Amino acid sequence: MTIFSVQSTLFSRASIVLLSSNGFKRFSFASSFSSNAVYSSPLPKMKKRRYPIVSAVDIGGVTIARNDVVKDDDPTNNVPDSIFSKLGMQLHRRDKHPIGIIKNAIYDYFDSNYAKKFEKLDDLSPIVSTKQNFDDVLVPADHVSRSLNDTYYIDSQTVLRCHTSAHQAELLRKGHSRFLVTGDVYRRDSIDATHYPVFHQMEGFCVFSPEDWNESGKDPTLYAAEDLKKCLEGLARHLFGSVEMRWVDTYFPFTDPSFELEIYFKEDWLEVLGCGVTEQGILKQSGLENNVAWAFGLGLERLAMVLFDIPDIRLFWSSDERFTSQFGKGELGVKFKPFSKYPPCYKDISFWISESFTENNFCEVVRGIAGDLVEEVKLIDNFTNKKGMTSHCYRIVFRSMERSLTDEEVNDLQSKVRDEVKRKLNVELR
Ligand code: PHE
């Protein structure tokens, strides 16, 4: 059985009240699945290293050193090595990778329906200013997405973009008026089969001039909203075939009206994108006060999990040939054949939390130790004693996508998690 759990775009109001399965607030965009297939295959050789040791990465020809991104002496910096090592990966620029295949399929749709009028950008640096990421797209000063708990900060003015909307304003200022921006985005979050701190989005943006809407006799905002919906319904059909879909009204700081598109897939409604008519304030910043525009942002992992039947979001990062060899350039409809489902190993950890404790911080510690060997982190017990002290018990599910884990290895990981939790999180282990 495949289960889709509800999730939402970062900035929609709906996501602010969305609770994850363990009762914590979540602001993420990624997809959700559970797998059904159990296959066995020969065990590959054990790999000892959890992360490649990286000292510099290349992003679109620019070399970024570890010290540029991971700053142990800056109290605002919250970028761990595990995230730095993802910076140059560029899954969306690989034609034989599911993320790249989907990007290209969306490009094809726009090329054929809009006579190649949309510019395509997929190598903009994910390192952006807080102005680009938030202010330029009118994210309020007190919006939760600005917190250190939700966003990776390099320093107080610089972040790893948490959405591709971070590029809207700068591109408008440079004179671009129809574009598709694809890139890796970064969000601190809890851990399960559908949430990963790095994922990929595509932003679409289209500016209209009075001559576009005058002829229709329609109000410009209505004109843009109708055009947007028509465009995206066509895109969904291009990717999914004839599917049932519905529009849901929502809220984003940068669009009004704002919508989400949901498609009916495997007996559930699945949100695939956020979009809307661009706030006039954003256009005004670039001297486009006489225009209207629409924008959308879609999550590529979520589309890929559906289209290719990929059960766990960690698989996108796998270099195991049993994964990578299943996909070919331009092959959109291929269904992924799970090559294995190795046994999970469960470990519990309990501690008295402090005021500053957050689940995202805890998950980051676990991910920092176990990397992609952690499948899920679940709060399984939570109580407050008479003295007012609150205890949390988390169950950590360790499971490799590629091999069986040994007891020794898991015990070692768990003991490192305990040490690191104690050292970093200001909690008292029980
Ligand atoms: N940036 C939004 C998100 O990540 C998606 C979006 C893009 C919504 C453009 C509207 C317009 O949640």
mmCIF file of C-alpha atoms in Angstrom, residues 79-339:
data_model
loop_
_atom_site.group_PDB
_atom_site.id
_atom_site.type_symbol
_atom_site.label_atom_id
_atom_site.label_comp_id
_atom_site.label_asym_id
_atom_site.label_seq_id
_atom_site.Cartn_x
_atom_site.Cartn_y
_atom_site.Cartn_z
ATOM 1 C CA VAL A 79 24.950 24.447 8.236
ATOM 2 C CA PRO A 80 26.339 20.990 9.027
ATOM 3 C CA ASP A 81 28.878 19.123 6.884
ATOM 4 C CA SER A 82 26.169 16.739 5.727
ATOM 5 C CA ILE A 83 24.439 19.666 4.016
ATOM 6 C CA PHE A 84 27.612 21.238 2.664
ATOM 7 C CA SER A 85 28.418 17.945 0.927
ATOM 8 C CA LYS A 86 25.141 18.186 -1.020
ATOM 9 C CA LEU A 87 25.835 21.619 -2.450
ATOM 10 C CA GLY A 88 27.548 20.641 -5.666
ATOM 11 C CA MET A 89 25.472 17.542 -6.430
ATOM 12 C CA GLN A 90 23.126 19.139 -8.979
ATOM 13 C CA LEU A 91 20.785 16.171 -9.389
ATOM 14 C CA HIS A 92 18.546 18.388 -11.498
ATOM 15 C CA ARG A 93 21.270 18.749 -14.108
ATOM 16 C CA ARG A 94 21.642 15.024 -14.712
ATOM 17 C CA ASP A 95 19.665 13.895 -17.731
ATOM 18 C CA LYS A 96 19.489 10.281 -16.577
ATOM 19 C CA HIS A 97 18.433 11.056 -13.035
ATOM 20 C CA PRO A 98 14.678 11.101 -12.234
ATOM 21 C CA ILE A 99 14.939 14.746 -11.106
ATOM 22 C CA GLY A 100 16.681 15.757 -14.345
ATOM 23 C CA ILE A 101 14.261 13.680 -16.447
ATOM 24 C CA ILE A 102 11.285 15.505 -14.935
ATOM 25 C CA LYS A 103 12.927 18.893 -15.381
ATOM 26 C CA ASN A 104 13.445 18.098 -19.062
ATOM 27 C CA ALA A 105 9.859 16.879 -19.460
ATOM 28 C CA ILE A 106 8.597 20.190 -18.048
ATOM 29 C CA TYR A 107 10.953 22.070 -20.363
ATOM 30 C CA ASP A 108 9.465 20.132 -23.296
ATOM 31 C CA TYR A 109 5.974 21.167 -22.261
ATOM 32 C CA PHE A 110 6.914 24.851 -22.113
ATOM 33 C CA ASP A 111 8.956 24.727 -25.317
ATOM 34 C CA SER A 112 6.125 23.251 -27.320
ATOM 35 C CA ASN A 113 3.290 25.305 -25.827
ATOM 36 C CA TYR A 114 5.048 28.657 -25.592
ATOM 37 C CA ALA A 115 7.325 28.566 -28.636
ATOM 38 C CA LYS A 116 10.452 28.446 -26.460
ATOM 39 C CA LYS A 117 9.638 31.819 -24.934
ATOM 40 C CA PHE A 118 10.459 30.695 -21.379
ATOM 41 C CA GLU A 119 14.097 31.099 -20.439
ATOM 42 C CA LYS A 120 15.572 28.179 -18.561
ATOM 43 C CA LEU A 121 17.984 28.687 -15.692
ATOM 44 C CA ASP A 122 19.285 25.790 -13.654
ATOM 45 C CA ASP A 123 22.663 26.878 -12.372
ATOM 46 C CA LEU A 124 21.910 29.777 -10.054
ATOM 47 C CA SER A 125 23.786 29.431 -6.785
ATOM 48 C CA PRO A 126 21.712 28.165 -3.847
ATOM 49 C CA ILE A 127 23.623 30.583 -1.607
ATOM 50 C CA VAL A 128 21.452 33.701 -1.442
ATOM 51 C CA SER A 129 20.954 36.706 0.805
ATOM 52 C CA THR A 130 18.116 36.888 3.315
ATOM 53 C CA LYS A 131 16.911 39.800 1.190
ATOM 54 C CA GLN A 132 16.567 37.566 -1.866
ATOM 55 C CA ASN A 133 15.101 34.632 0.016
ATOM 56 C CA PHE A 134 12.617 36.597 2.128
ATOM 57 C CA ASP A 135 12.399 40.396 1.781
ATOM 58 C CA ASP A 136 12.289 40.599 -2.014
ATOM 59 C CA VAL A 137 9.299 38.258 -2.056
ATOM 60 C CA LEU A 138 7.554 40.072 0.795
ATOM 61 C CA VAL A 139 7.929 37.375 3.461
ATOM 62 C CA PRO A 140 6.983 39.165 6.705
ATOM 63 C CA ALA A 141 9.702 39.872 9.259
ATOM 64 C CA ASP A 142 8.120 37.524 11.783
ATOM 65 C CA HIS A 143 7.351 34.672 9.386
ATOM 66 C CA VAL A 144 8.300 31.306 10.824
ATOM 67 C CA SER A 145 10.290 30.326 7.738
ATOM 68 C CA ARG A 146 12.928 32.901 8.722
ATOM 69 C CA SER A 147 13.804 31.068 11.932
ATOM 70 C CA LEU A 148 17.067 29.228 12.511
ATOM 71 C CA ASN A 149 14.933 26.202 13.204
ATOM 72 C CA ASP A 150 13.604 26.110 9.657
ATOM 73 C CA THR A 151 16.261 27.630 7.426
ATOM 74 C CA TYR A 152 20.000 27.043 7.015
ATOM 75 C CA TYR A 153 21.881 30.249 7.739
ATOM 76 C CA ILE A 154 25.486 30.754 6.621
ATOM 77 C CA ASP A 155 25.578 34.044 8.520
ATOM 78 C CA SER A 156 22.914 36.496 9.602
ATOM 79 C CA GLN A 157 22.567 37.885 6.048
ATOM 80 C CA THR A 158 23.099 34.732 3.995
ATOM 81 C CA VAL A 159 21.122 31.507 3.704
ATOM 82 C CA LEU A 160 20.831 28.390 1.604
ATOM 83 C CA ARG A 161 17.715 29.244 -0.395
ATOM 84 C CA CYS A 162 14.625 27.545 0.986
ATOM 85 C CA HIS A 163 12.711 28.054 -2.255
ATOM 86 C CA THR A 164 13.448 28.974 -5.843
ATOM 87 C CA SER A 165 11.231 32.048 -5.398
ATOM 88 C CA ALA A 166 14.429 33.602 -3.995
ATOM 89 C CA HIS A 167 15.405 34.413 -7.588
ATOM 90 C CA GLN A 168 12.194 36.073 -8.778
ATOM 91 C CA ALA A 169 13.092 39.667 -7.973
ATOM 92 C CA GLU A 170 16.703 39.614 -9.150
ATOM 93 C CA LEU A 171 15.670 38.098 -12.505
ATOM 94 C CA LEU A 172 12.911 40.664 -12.961
ATOM 95 C CA ARG A 173 15.380 43.434 -12.197
ATOM 96 C CA LYS A 174 17.688 42.051 -14.860
ATOM 97 C CA GLY A 175 14.865 42.263 -17.391
ATOM 98 C CA HIS A 176 13.755 38.620 -17.595
ATOM 99 C CA SER A 177 10.010 38.294 -17.967
ATOM 100 C CA ARG A 178 9.307 34.594 -18.630
ATOM 101 C CA PHE A 179 11.489 32.050 -16.934
ATOM 102 C CA LEU A 180 11.842 28.632 -15.361
ATOM 103 C CA VAL A 181 14.368 28.376 -12.518
ATOM 104 C CA THR A 182 15.321 24.915 -11.317
ATOM 105 C CA GLY A 183 17.528 24.262 -8.330
ATOM 106 C CA ASP A 184 18.268 22.561 -5.055
ATOM 107 C CA VAL A 185 16.532 24.069 -2.015
ATOM 108 C CA TYR A 186 17.284 23.529 1.667
ATOM 109 C CA ARG A 187 15.003 23.226 4.681
ATOM 110 C CA ARG A 188 15.569 21.970 8.187
ATOM 111 C CA ASP A 189 12.972 19.348 8.962
ATOM 112 C CA SER A 190 12.174 16.091 10.706
ATOM 113 C CA ILE A 191 13.011 12.718 9.178
ATOM 114 C CA ASP A 192 10.875 10.206 7.314
ATOM 115 C CA ALA A 193 10.607 8.517 3.916
ATOM 116 C CA THR A 194 9.357 11.689 2.280
ATOM 117 C CA HIS A 195 11.348 14.464 3.935
ATOM 118 C CA TYR A 196 14.933 15.294 3.219
ATOM 119 C CA PRO A 197 16.704 18.559 4.065
ATOM 120 C CA VAL A 198 17.647 19.100 0.421
ATOM 121 C CA PHE A 199 15.198 18.806 -2.435
ATOM 122 C CA HIS A 200 14.540 20.406 -5.808
ATOM 123 C CA GLN A 201 12.057 22.951 -7.027
ATOM 124 C CA MET A 202 11.168 24.543 -10.308
ATOM 125 C CA GLU A 203 9.909 28.102 -10.302
ATOM 126 C CA GLY A 204 7.905 29.408 -13.233
ATOM 127 C CA PHE A 205 7.299 33.107 -13.824
ATOM 128 C CA CYS A 206 5.399 34.929 -16.555
ATOM 129 C CA VAL A 207 4.900 38.704 -16.934
ATOM 130 C CA PHE A 208 2.021 40.115 -18.988
ATOM 131 C CA SER A 209 1.609 43.560 -20.582
ATOM 132 C CA PRO A 210 -1.618 45.531 -21.084
ATOM 133 C CA GLU A 211 -1.841 44.392 -24.719
ATOM 134 C CA ASP A 212 -2.052 40.795 -23.492
ATOM 135 C CA TRP A 213 -5.173 41.272 -21.404
ATOM 136 C CA ASN A 214 -6.777 44.306 -23.096
ATOM 137 C CA GLU A 215 -8.094 42.265 -25.971
ATOM 138 C CA SER A 216 -9.777 39.804 -23.609
ATOM 139 C CA GLY A 217 -11.680 42.601 -21.855
ATOM 140 C CA LYS A 218 -10.853 40.904 -18.562
ATOM 141 C CA ASP A 219 -9.514 42.325 -15.368
ATOM 142 C CA PRO A 220 -5.707 41.780 -15.479
ATOM 143 C CA THR A 221 -5.574 39.734 -12.266
ATOM 144 C CA LEU A 222 -8.352 37.466 -13.459
ATOM 145 C CA TYR A 223 -6.676 37.182 -16.850
ATOM 146 C CA ALA A 224 -3.380 36.094 -15.232
ATOM 147 C CA ALA A 225 -5.082 33.669 -12.842
ATOM 148 C CA GLU A 226 -6.959 31.979 -15.679
ATOM 149 C CA ASP A 227 -3.856 31.753 -17.822
ATOM 150 C CA LEU A 228 -1.883 30.293 -14.920
ATOM 151 C CA LYS A 229 -4.463 27.609 -14.226
ATOM 152 C CA LYS A 230 -4.723 26.670 -17.875
ATOM 153 C CA CYS A 231 -0.947 26.419 -18.154
ATOM 154 C CA LEU A 232 -0.566 24.233 -15.079
ATOM 155 C CA GLU A 233 -3.501 21.968 -15.850
ATOM 156 C CA GLY A 234 -1.842 21.338 -19.205
ATOM 157 C CA LEU A 235 1.456 20.606 -17.497
ATOM 158 C CA ALA A 236 -0.158 18.128 -15.098
ATOM 159 C CA ARG A 237 -1.767 16.351 -18.050
ATOM 160 C CA HIS A 238 1.542 16.333 -19.902
ATOM 161 C CA LEU A 239 3.219 14.632 -16.938
ATOM 162 C CA PHE A 240 0.477 12.440 -15.500
ATOM 163 C CA GLY A 241 -1.865 11.804 -18.417
ATOM 164 C CA SER A 242 -5.551 12.374 -17.904
ATOM 165 C CA VAL A 243 -5.800 12.808 -14.160
ATOM 166 C CA GLU A 244 -8.426 14.251 -11.896
ATOM 167 C CA MET A 245 -7.232 17.514 -10.432
ATOM 168 C CA ARG A 246 -8.542 20.264 -8.207
ATOM 169 C CA TRP A 247 -7.574 23.790 -7.217
ATOM 170 C CA VAL A 248 -7.370 24.729 -3.560
ATOM 171 C CA ASP A 249 -7.221 28.356 -2.422
ATOM 172 C CA THR A 250 -4.296 29.080 -0.161
ATOM 173 C CA TYR A 251 -2.003 31.855 1.014
ATOM 174 C CA PHE A 252 1.549 32.840 0.058
ATOM 175 C CA PRO A 253 3.149 36.171 0.956
ATOM 176 C CA PHE A 254 4.207 36.675 -2.652
ATOM 177 C CA THR A 255 0.981 35.941 -4.551
ATOM 178 C CA ASP A 256 -2.652 36.987 -4.400
ATOM 179 C CA PRO A 257 -4.809 35.131 -5.193
ATOM 180 C CA SER A 258 -2.843 31.973 -4.349
ATOM 181 C CA PHE A 259 -3.641 28.379 -5.219
ATOM 182 C CA GLU A 260 -2.417 24.860 -4.832
ATOM 183 C CA LEU A 261 -2.969 22.229 -7.449
ATOM 184 C CA GLU A 262 -3.816 18.751 -6.240
ATOM 185 C CA ILE A 263 -4.029 15.657 -8.356
ATOM 186 C CA TYR A 264 -5.884 12.465 -7.553
ATOM 187 C CA PHE A 265 -3.344 9.722 -7.439
ATOM 188 C CA LYS A 266 -3.532 6.280 -5.888
ATOM 189 C CA GLU A 267 -6.749 7.057 -4.065
ATOM 190 C CA ASP A 268 -5.620 10.296 -2.522
ATOM 191 C CA TRP A 269 -5.383 14.001 -3.301
ATOM 192 C CA LEU A 270 -1.781 15.005 -3.657
ATOM 193 C CA GLU A 271 -0.592 18.586 -3.641
ATOM 194 C CA VAL A 272 1.879 19.093 -6.455
ATOM 195 C CA LEU A 273 2.530 22.813 -6.564
ATOM 196 C CA GLY A 274 1.892 26.265 -5.156
ATOM 197 C CA CYS A 275 1.182 29.232 -7.390
ATOM 198 C CA GLY A 276 -0.657 32.505 -7.806
ATOM 199 C CA VAL A 277 -0.821 35.977 -9.261
ATOM 200 C CA THR A 278 2.297 37.880 -8.213
ATOM 201 C CA GLU A 279 1.907 40.597 -5.584
ATOM 202 C CA GLN A 280 2.106 43.975 -7.266
ATOM 203 C CA GLY A 281 4.798 45.076 -4.787
ATOM 204 C CA ILE A 282 7.234 42.583 -6.298
ATOM 205 C CA LEU A 283 6.691 43.852 -9.829
ATOM 206 C CA LYS A 284 6.940 47.444 -8.689
ATOM 207 C CA GLN A 285 10.449 46.873 -7.298
ATOM 208 C CA SER A 286 11.521 46.196 -10.893
ATOM 209 C CA GLY A 287 9.646 49.016 -12.559
ATOM 210 C CA LEU A 288 6.864 46.730 -13.770
ATOM 211 C CA GLU A 289 3.987 48.525 -12.051
ATOM 212 C CA ASN A 290 1.927 48.490 -15.246
ATOM 213 C CA ASN A 291 2.169 44.729 -15.640
ATOM 214 C CA VAL A 292 0.721 41.632 -14.031
ATOM 215 C CA ALA A 293 2.418 38.277 -13.606
ATOM 216 C CA TRP A 294 1.896 34.747 -12.401
ATOM 217 C CA ALA A 295 4.325 32.433 -10.600
ATOM 218 C CA PHE A 296 4.418 28.817 -9.556
ATOM 219 C CA GLY A 297 6.793 26.602 -7.552
ATOM 220 C CA LEU A 298 6.725 22.862 -7.830
ATOM 221 C CA GLY A 299 8.584 20.153 -5.927
ATOM 222 C CA LEU A 300 10.424 17.829 -8.264
ATOM 223 C CA GLU A 301 10.982 14.964 -5.785
ATOM 224 C CA ARG A 302 7.282 14.792 -5.112
ATOM 225 C CA LEU A 303 6.484 14.557 -8.815
ATOM 226 C CA ALA A 304 9.277 12.033 -9.320
ATOM 227 C CA MET A 305 8.161 9.798 -6.460
ATOM 228 C CA VAL A 306 4.734 9.607 -8.055
ATOM 229 C CA LEU A 307 5.783 9.268 -11.662
ATOM 230 C CA PHE A 308 8.544 6.720 -11.112
ATOM 231 C CA ASP A 309 7.074 4.940 -8.061
ATOM 232 C CA ILE A 310 10.087 5.802 -5.907
ATOM 233 C CA PRO A 311 9.302 4.817 -2.310
ATOM 234 C CA ASP A 312 11.926 6.676 -0.276
ATOM 235 C CA ILE A 313 13.295 10.169 -0.848
ATOM 236 C CA ARG A 314 16.821 9.075 0.150
ATOM 237 C CA LEU A 315 17.004 6.999 -3.036
ATOM 238 C CA PHE A 316 17.455 10.137 -5.130
ATOM 239 C CA TRP A 317 20.874 10.545 -3.519
ATOM 240 C CA SER A 318 21.955 6.960 -4.020
ATOM 241 C CA SER A 319 24.829 6.204 -6.345
ATOM 242 C CA ASP A 320 24.015 2.487 -6.196
ATOM 243 C CA GLU A 321 23.853 1.216 -9.754
ATOM 244 C CA ARG A 322 20.760 -0.785 -8.951
ATOM 245 C CA PHE A 323 19.042 2.593 -8.641
ATOM 246 C CA THR A 324 20.835 4.746 -11.188
ATOM 247 C CA SER A 325 20.759 2.177 -14.004
ATOM 248 C CA GLN A 326 16.957 2.074 -14.004
ATOM 249 C CA PHE A 327 16.523 5.529 -15.522
ATOM 250 C CA GLY A 328 17.362 6.834 -18.961
ATOM 251 C CA LYS A 329 17.344 10.223 -20.633
ATOM 252 C CA GLY A 330 13.836 11.203 -21.706
ATOM 253 C CA GLU A 331 12.217 8.117 -20.148
ATOM 254 C CA LEU A 332 9.403 9.572 -18.144
ATOM 255 C CA GLY A 333 7.064 6.645 -17.581
ATOM 256 C CA VAL A 334 9.522 4.048 -16.220
ATOM 257 C CA LYS A 335 8.447 2.465 -12.933
ATOM 258 C CA PHE A 336 11.194 1.917 -10.405
ATOM 259 C CA LYS A 337 11.688 -1.726 -9.383
ATOM 260 C CA PRO A 338 12.760 -1.802 -5.735
ATOM 261 C CA PHE A 339 15.939 -3.843 -5.557
#
